[in-house]
Amino acid sequence: MSRSGTGRGRGTGRATLGEVAQAAGVSTMTASRTLSQPELVTEATRARVEQAVQALGYVPNRAARALASNRSRVIVALVPSLSNAVFTAVLDGIQDAVDASQYQLLIGITHYSDAEEEKLLRTYLQSDPDGILLPGLSHSAGVRSMLETLSVPVVAMMDLAASPDTLSVGFSQSEAGMALTRHLLAKGYRRIAFVGAQLDERTLRRADGWRQAMQEAGLFDARLEIMTPEPSTVALGAALMQRVLAGLPDCDAVFFCNDDLAHGAIFHCQRAGIPVPGRIAVAGFNDLPASSLMVPSLTTVDTPRYQVGYQAASLLLDTIAGKLPKARRIDLGFTLREREST
Amino acid sequence: MSRSGTGRGRGTGRATLGEVAQAAGVSTMTASRTLSQPELVTEATRARVEQAVQALGYVPNRAARALASNRSRVIVALVPSLSNAVFTAVLDGIQDAVDASQYQLLIGITHYSDAEEEKLLRTYLQSDPDGILLPGLSHSAGVRSMLETLSVPVVAMMDLAASPDTLSVGFSQSEAGMALTRHLLAKGYRRIAFVGAQLDERTLRRADGWRQAMQEAGLFDARLEIMTPEPSTVALGAALMQRVLAGLPDCDAVFFCNDDLAHGAIFHCQRAGIPVPGRIAVAGFNDLPASSLMVPSLTTVDTPRYQVGYQAASLLLDTIAGKLPKARRIDLGFTLREREST
DNA sequence: CTGAAAGCGCTTACAG
DNA sequence: CTGAAAGCGCTTACAG
């Protein structure tokens, strides 16, 4: 015997579309159509169905819809970290774009690990996503082959693809690195160090930009490049600044790959009584909220991360909908913020 | 005619469990069992099925599984904001707990709005969640009635429920507010202002704690309470500090409801040449990463937000699994960090 | 504009 | 330890 007198068998106990249809005196498929394509139905029918929906508190079952329609209406977004304010802004942009659609967003945190990225993607394939948002351009062979097999649209975020085969929304990390370095050169700094942490793809591209600008100026010196795989934090920035001051006494400016490192560096100098930029200039990247307010205010590069998320998600949704995008590679640019610290 | 020669009809084009079963020479249900309860199957069968899974690159279809089993294996987590580092840490904890399970996490951002919270919940009901994580204890009537109708477990995060009917994981916001205020009183400050922004539930509870401590000390003065619904940011902290200095000249200490406000306040004082704590003491809440490193370092309350997320998700998953929790109300406490700014 | 029927890809009592 | 069959709640060509 069924567990209740409603005849719902092993169901959820919630109203089904069939029950809505019955209450409205129409067939299930007419009820279905009323919800998905109301313009194909008489006004009278629509009213009766909508009333039944209200009366029964009907909530459509996504799993059934996905299974029957063979469209999951799911998109997956992978980001490296939530601790990095850059990616929370990207996610905010994605959310806002997706919220306006019928799509459901599945968020995965890769912790900057290729292996985790691959594992997450594999798990999320169970939800049969209609599209995917990924950070950056470089992925493991496993991820690349999964994406090929899948044949759903993929949009790369935060950098620009070289090939037009890849949909991408972002800005040139290397040009931004170059622009900031050139600013420092123009200010007269000569021994400009680059300090990179985490060593994700974007940091490496910024380092490329720094290297190129230094080479162009005839001032490149490999000893000025300080790289560590440790996660980028304020505390690490303080420690690395100490290391620069001790190990590179003639260094007159430091380009930190992220603002949080630069904040730590400035705090360290402040505590040690080292004038910034008098003794040494400090620049960061991303223009985090504190950067314009701290003392000295921080020279940095403002990046359009919310827009990256918003536009990447919009591009993905448009592509899923079969619209031909105006551009397959959307360059949102960046803005140099010259402040007191340089 | 079907759109391909594979006989897969309007399907996804991916291997199904039936195809795996066929390749392994067993029935579909034996294949199903091999994946879900391998201990109920001979080793030989298991090997053949697993080989077929590998060969066909089989990925289970979540929608079909959810529909057939009437268990979505979905849990929903709502948080107010991603800009607030507190909630990204909560989410990290939730993710880590959920990743170890077979559950899929759906994340929603309420932007501190009851209306958005209700809308998100309504949307996520389409996924028929097996459990829900919500920030705080107070929700709109609409949300409360949805939760009652749903009858799935709900865990409140970041504060402690008064009633044992509610599962909750967090700490007492009001006691934390009291503890910090008492620290300031013990240090000899008398005209201690409370500055609250956003005015979410947690900020209001911290204000309650401040008020109670001030009343106990016979020092309460309503003019010392400065509340604004604006979002909490570093820039707002600088502006509010300016307002305190101008409007409350005898104020000797300020308790900001969040560290980012306190950071802005310290930056403002630094820029204006106002000694902290010499002229005025500054305290925050949450112990954000920069707080221990800035100059002066910030007195604040360290909150176990990652653990809140992790334990809340664990409690939810245990409850879904039918395990009786040891406690329905998990108090993770807080830690006062006495530093230079007071 | 509306409907009967098949089917999406799984799982689940129930037998054997 | 393994299987036949029904069913989860929808959508979709195809008719009329």
mmCIF file of N, CA, C and O in Angstrom, chain B residues 68-106:
data_model
loop_
_atom_site.group_PDB
_atom_site.id
_atom_site.type_symbol
_atom_site.label_atom_id
_atom_site.label_comp_id
_atom_site.label_asym_id
_atom_site.label_seq_id
_atom_site.Cartn_x
_atom_site.Cartn_y
_atom_site.Cartn_z
ATOM 1 N N ALA B 68 14.299 9.406 -9.703
ATOM 2 C CA ALA B 68 13.948 8.026 -9.385
ATOM 3 C C ALA B 68 14.017 7.755 -7.885
ATOM 4 O O ALA B 68 13.212 7.013 -7.342
ATOM 5 N N SER B 69 14.990 8.349 -7.230
ATOM 6 C CA SER B 69 15.193 8.008 -5.826
ATOM 7 C C SER B 69 14.430 8.926 -4.890
ATOM 8 O O SER B 69 14.354 8.662 -3.697
ATOM 9 N N ASN B 70 13.893 10.000 -5.468
ATOM 10 C CA ASN B 70 13.212 10.988 -4.643
ATOM 11 C C ASN B 70 14.130 11.576 -3.573
ATOM 12 O O ASN B 70 13.694 11.966 -2.494
ATOM 13 N N ARG B 71 15.431 11.603 -3.861
ATOM 14 C CA ARG B 71 16.378 12.300 -2.989
ATOM 15 C C ARG B 71 17.249 13.143 -3.900
ATOM 16 O O ARG B 71 18.004 12.607 -4.711
ATOM 17 N N SER B 72 17.178 14.434 -3.732
ATOM 18 C CA SER B 72 17.909 15.307 -4.651
ATOM 19 C C SER B 72 19.408 15.286 -4.384
ATOM 20 O O SER B 72 20.199 15.590 -5.253
ATOM 21 N N ARG B 73 19.794 14.968 -3.160
ATOM 22 C CA ARG B 73 21.207 15.086 -2.763
ATOM 23 C C ARG B 73 21.713 16.509 -3.003
ATOM 24 O O ARG B 73 22.859 16.715 -3.413
ATOM 25 N N VAL B 74 20.814 17.439 -2.799
ATOM 26 C CA VAL B 74 21.171 18.850 -2.934
ATOM 27 C C VAL B 74 20.993 19.514 -1.579
ATOM 28 O O VAL B 74 20.007 19.245 -0.879
ATOM 29 N N ILE B 75 21.949 20.346 -1.177
ATOM 30 C CA ILE B 75 21.681 21.216 -0.048
ATOM 31 C C ILE B 75 21.910 22.660 -0.480
ATOM 32 O O ILE B 75 22.718 22.946 -1.362
ATOM 33 N N VAL B 76 21.145 23.536 0.131
ATOM 34 C CA VAL B 76 21.178 24.948 -0.216
ATOM 35 C C VAL B 76 21.829 25.725 0.918
ATOM 36 O O VAL B 76 21.536 25.469 2.089
ATOM 37 N N ALA B 77 22.744 26.635 0.573
ATOM 38 C CA ALA B 77 23.327 27.531 1.573
ATOM 39 C C ALA B 77 23.096 28.968 1.125
ATOM 40 O O ALA B 77 23.467 29.328 0.006
ATOM 41 N N LEU B 78 22.492 29.742 1.982
ATOM 42 C CA LEU B 78 22.289 31.162 1.694
ATOM 43 C C LEU B 78 23.228 31.970 2.570
ATOM 44 O O LEU B 78 23.341 31.701 3.773
ATOM 45 N N VAL B 79 23.914 32.942 1.987
ATOM 46 C CA VAL B 79 24.761 33.856 2.757
ATOM 47 C C VAL B 79 24.437 35.277 2.311
ATOM 48 O O VAL B 79 23.968 35.494 1.189
ATOM 49 N N PRO B 80 24.671 36.255 3.183
ATOM 50 C CA PRO B 80 24.269 37.626 2.844
ATOM 51 C C PRO B 80 25.108 38.263 1.747
ATOM 52 O O PRO B 80 24.618 39.083 0.992
ATOM 53 N N SER B 81 26.395 37.902 1.662
ATOM 54 C CA SER B 81 27.287 38.671 0.798
ATOM 55 C C SER B 81 28.583 37.913 0.579
ATOM 56 O O SER B 81 29.024 37.149 1.438
ATOM 57 N N LEU B 82 29.198 38.142 -0.557
ATOM 58 C CA LEU B 82 30.536 37.592 -0.783
ATOM 59 C C LEU B 82 31.608 38.650 -0.535
ATOM 60 O O LEU B 82 32.796 38.326 -0.448
ATOM 61 N N SER B 83 31.196 39.908 -0.449
ATOM 62 C CA SER B 83 32.172 40.986 -0.218
ATOM 63 C C SER B 83 32.681 40.928 1.213
ATOM 64 O O SER B 83 33.764 41.404 1.521
ATOM 65 N N ASN B 84 31.866 40.383 2.071
ATOM 66 C CA ASN B 84 32.238 40.273 3.464
ATOM 67 C C ASN B 84 33.062 39.003 3.657
ATOM 68 O O ASN B 84 32.569 37.894 3.489
ATOM 69 N N ALA B 85 34.322 39.191 4.038
ATOM 70 C CA ALA B 85 35.234 38.046 4.143
ATOM 71 C C ALA B 85 34.746 37.027 5.158
ATOM 72 O O ALA B 85 35.113 35.855 5.097
ATOM 73 N N VAL B 86 33.903 37.464 6.068
ATOM 74 C CA VAL B 86 33.365 36.529 7.051
ATOM 75 C C VAL B 86 32.581 35.412 6.350
ATOM 76 O O VAL B 86 32.743 34.229 6.658
ATOM 77 N N PHE B 87 31.778 35.786 5.409
ATOM 78 C CA PHE B 87 30.920 34.780 4.796
ATOM 79 C C PHE B 87 31.636 33.949 3.732
ATOM 80 O O PHE B 87 31.245 32.818 3.463
ATOM 81 N N THR B 88 32.695 34.470 3.156
ATOM 82 C CA THR B 88 33.459 33.607 2.243
ATOM 83 C C THR B 88 34.152 32.513 3.061
ATOM 84 O O THR B 88 34.260 31.386 2.605
ATOM 85 N N ALA B 89 34.549 32.851 4.280
ATOM 86 C CA ALA B 89 35.151 31.817 5.129
ATOM 87 C C ALA B 89 34.103 30.792 5.538
ATOM 88 O O ALA B 89 34.367 29.584 5.562
ATOM 89 N N VAL B 90 32.905 31.256 5.849
ATOM 90 C CA VAL B 90 31.816 30.330 6.173
ATOM 91 C C VAL B 90 31.580 29.384 4.987
ATOM 92 O O VAL B 90 31.473 28.164 5.154
ATOM 93 N N LEU B 91 31.553 29.953 3.804
ATOM 94 C CA LEU B 91 31.332 29.141 2.606
ATOM 95 C C LEU B 91 32.462 28.140 2.386
ATOM 96 O O LEU B 91 32.222 27.000 1.987
ATOM 97 N N ASP B 92 33.694 28.572 2.649
ATOM 98 C CA ASP B 92 34.819 27.643 2.533
ATOM 99 C C ASP B 92 34.604 26.441 3.451
ATOM 100 O O ASP B 92 34.832 25.293 3.059
ATOM 101 N N GLY B 93 34.174 26.721 4.659
ATOM 102 C CA GLY B 93 33.920 25.631 5.605
ATOM 103 C C GLY B 93 32.801 24.721 5.122
ATOM 104 O O GLY B 93 32.907 23.489 5.186
ATOM 105 N N ILE B 94 31.746 25.322 4.618
ATOM 106 C CA ILE B 94 30.628 24.530 4.102
ATOM 107 C C ILE B 94 31.100 23.657 2.945
ATOM 108 O O ILE B 94 30.831 22.453 2.908
ATOM 109 N N GLN B 95 31.811 24.261 2.020
ATOM 110 C CA GLN B 95 32.308 23.536 0.850
ATOM 111 C C GLN B 95 33.116 22.323 1.277
ATOM 112 O O GLN B 95 32.931 21.220 0.765
ATOM 113 N N ASP B 96 34.040 22.558 2.208
ATOM 114 C CA ASP B 96 34.915 21.461 2.622
ATOM 115 C C ASP B 96 34.107 20.321 3.236
ATOM 116 O O ASP B 96 34.405 19.147 3.010
ATOM 117 N N ALA B 97 33.094 20.663 4.018
ATOM 118 C CA ALA B 97 32.282 19.610 4.632
ATOM 119 C C ALA B 97 31.438 18.895 3.576
ATOM 120 O O ALA B 97 31.270 17.678 3.620
ATOM 121 N N VAL B 98 30.921 19.643 2.629
ATOM 122 C CA VAL B 98 30.025 19.069 1.628
ATOM 123 C C VAL B 98 30.810 18.265 0.583
ATOM 124 O O VAL B 98 30.326 17.252 0.088
ATOM 125 N N ASP B 99 32.029 18.724 0.284
ATOM 126 C CA ASP B 99 32.836 18.029 -0.721
ATOM 127 C C ASP B 99 33.086 16.581 -0.334
ATOM 128 O O ASP B 99 33.241 15.722 -1.196
ATOM 129 N N ALA B 100 33.140 16.337 0.961
ATOM 130 C CA ALA B 100 33.409 14.976 1.416
ATOM 131 C C ALA B 100 32.156 14.108 1.314
ATOM 132 O O ALA B 100 32.199 12.920 1.605
ATOM 133 N N SER B 101 31.051 14.681 0.912
ATOM 134 C CA SER B 101 29.798 13.935 0.822
ATOM 135 C C SER B 101 29.378 13.777 -0.637
ATOM 136 O O SER B 101 30.064 14.215 -1.541
ATOM 137 N N GLN B 102 28.247 13.162 -0.822
ATOM 138 C CA GLN B 102 27.725 13.017 -2.173
ATOM 139 C C GLN B 102 26.779 14.165 -2.513
ATOM 140 O O GLN B 102 26.113 14.134 -3.535
ATOM 141 N N TYR B 103 26.723 15.144 -1.643
ATOM 142 C CA TYR B 103 25.760 16.213 -1.839
ATOM 143 C C TYR B 103 26.291 17.311 -2.744
ATOM 144 O O TYR B 103 27.490 17.560 -2.824
ATOM 145 N N GLN B 104 25.356 17.954 -3.399
ATOM 146 C CA GLN B 104 25.697 19.087 -4.242
ATOM 147 C C GLN B 104 25.230 20.355 -3.533
ATOM 148 O O GLN B 104 24.130 20.400 -2.991
ATOM 149 N N LEU B 105 26.104 21.366 -3.544
ATOM 150 C CA LEU B 105 25.804 22.600 -2.826
ATOM 151 C C LEU B 105 25.312 23.668 -3.780
ATOM 152 O O LEU B 105 25.949 23.946 -4.798
ATOM 153 N N LEU B 106 24.196 24.265 -3.421
ATOM 154 C CA LEU B 106 23.677 25.406 -4.170
ATOM 155 C C LEU B 106 23.832 26.636 -3.293
ATOM 156 O O LEU B 106 23.302 26.688 -2.185
#
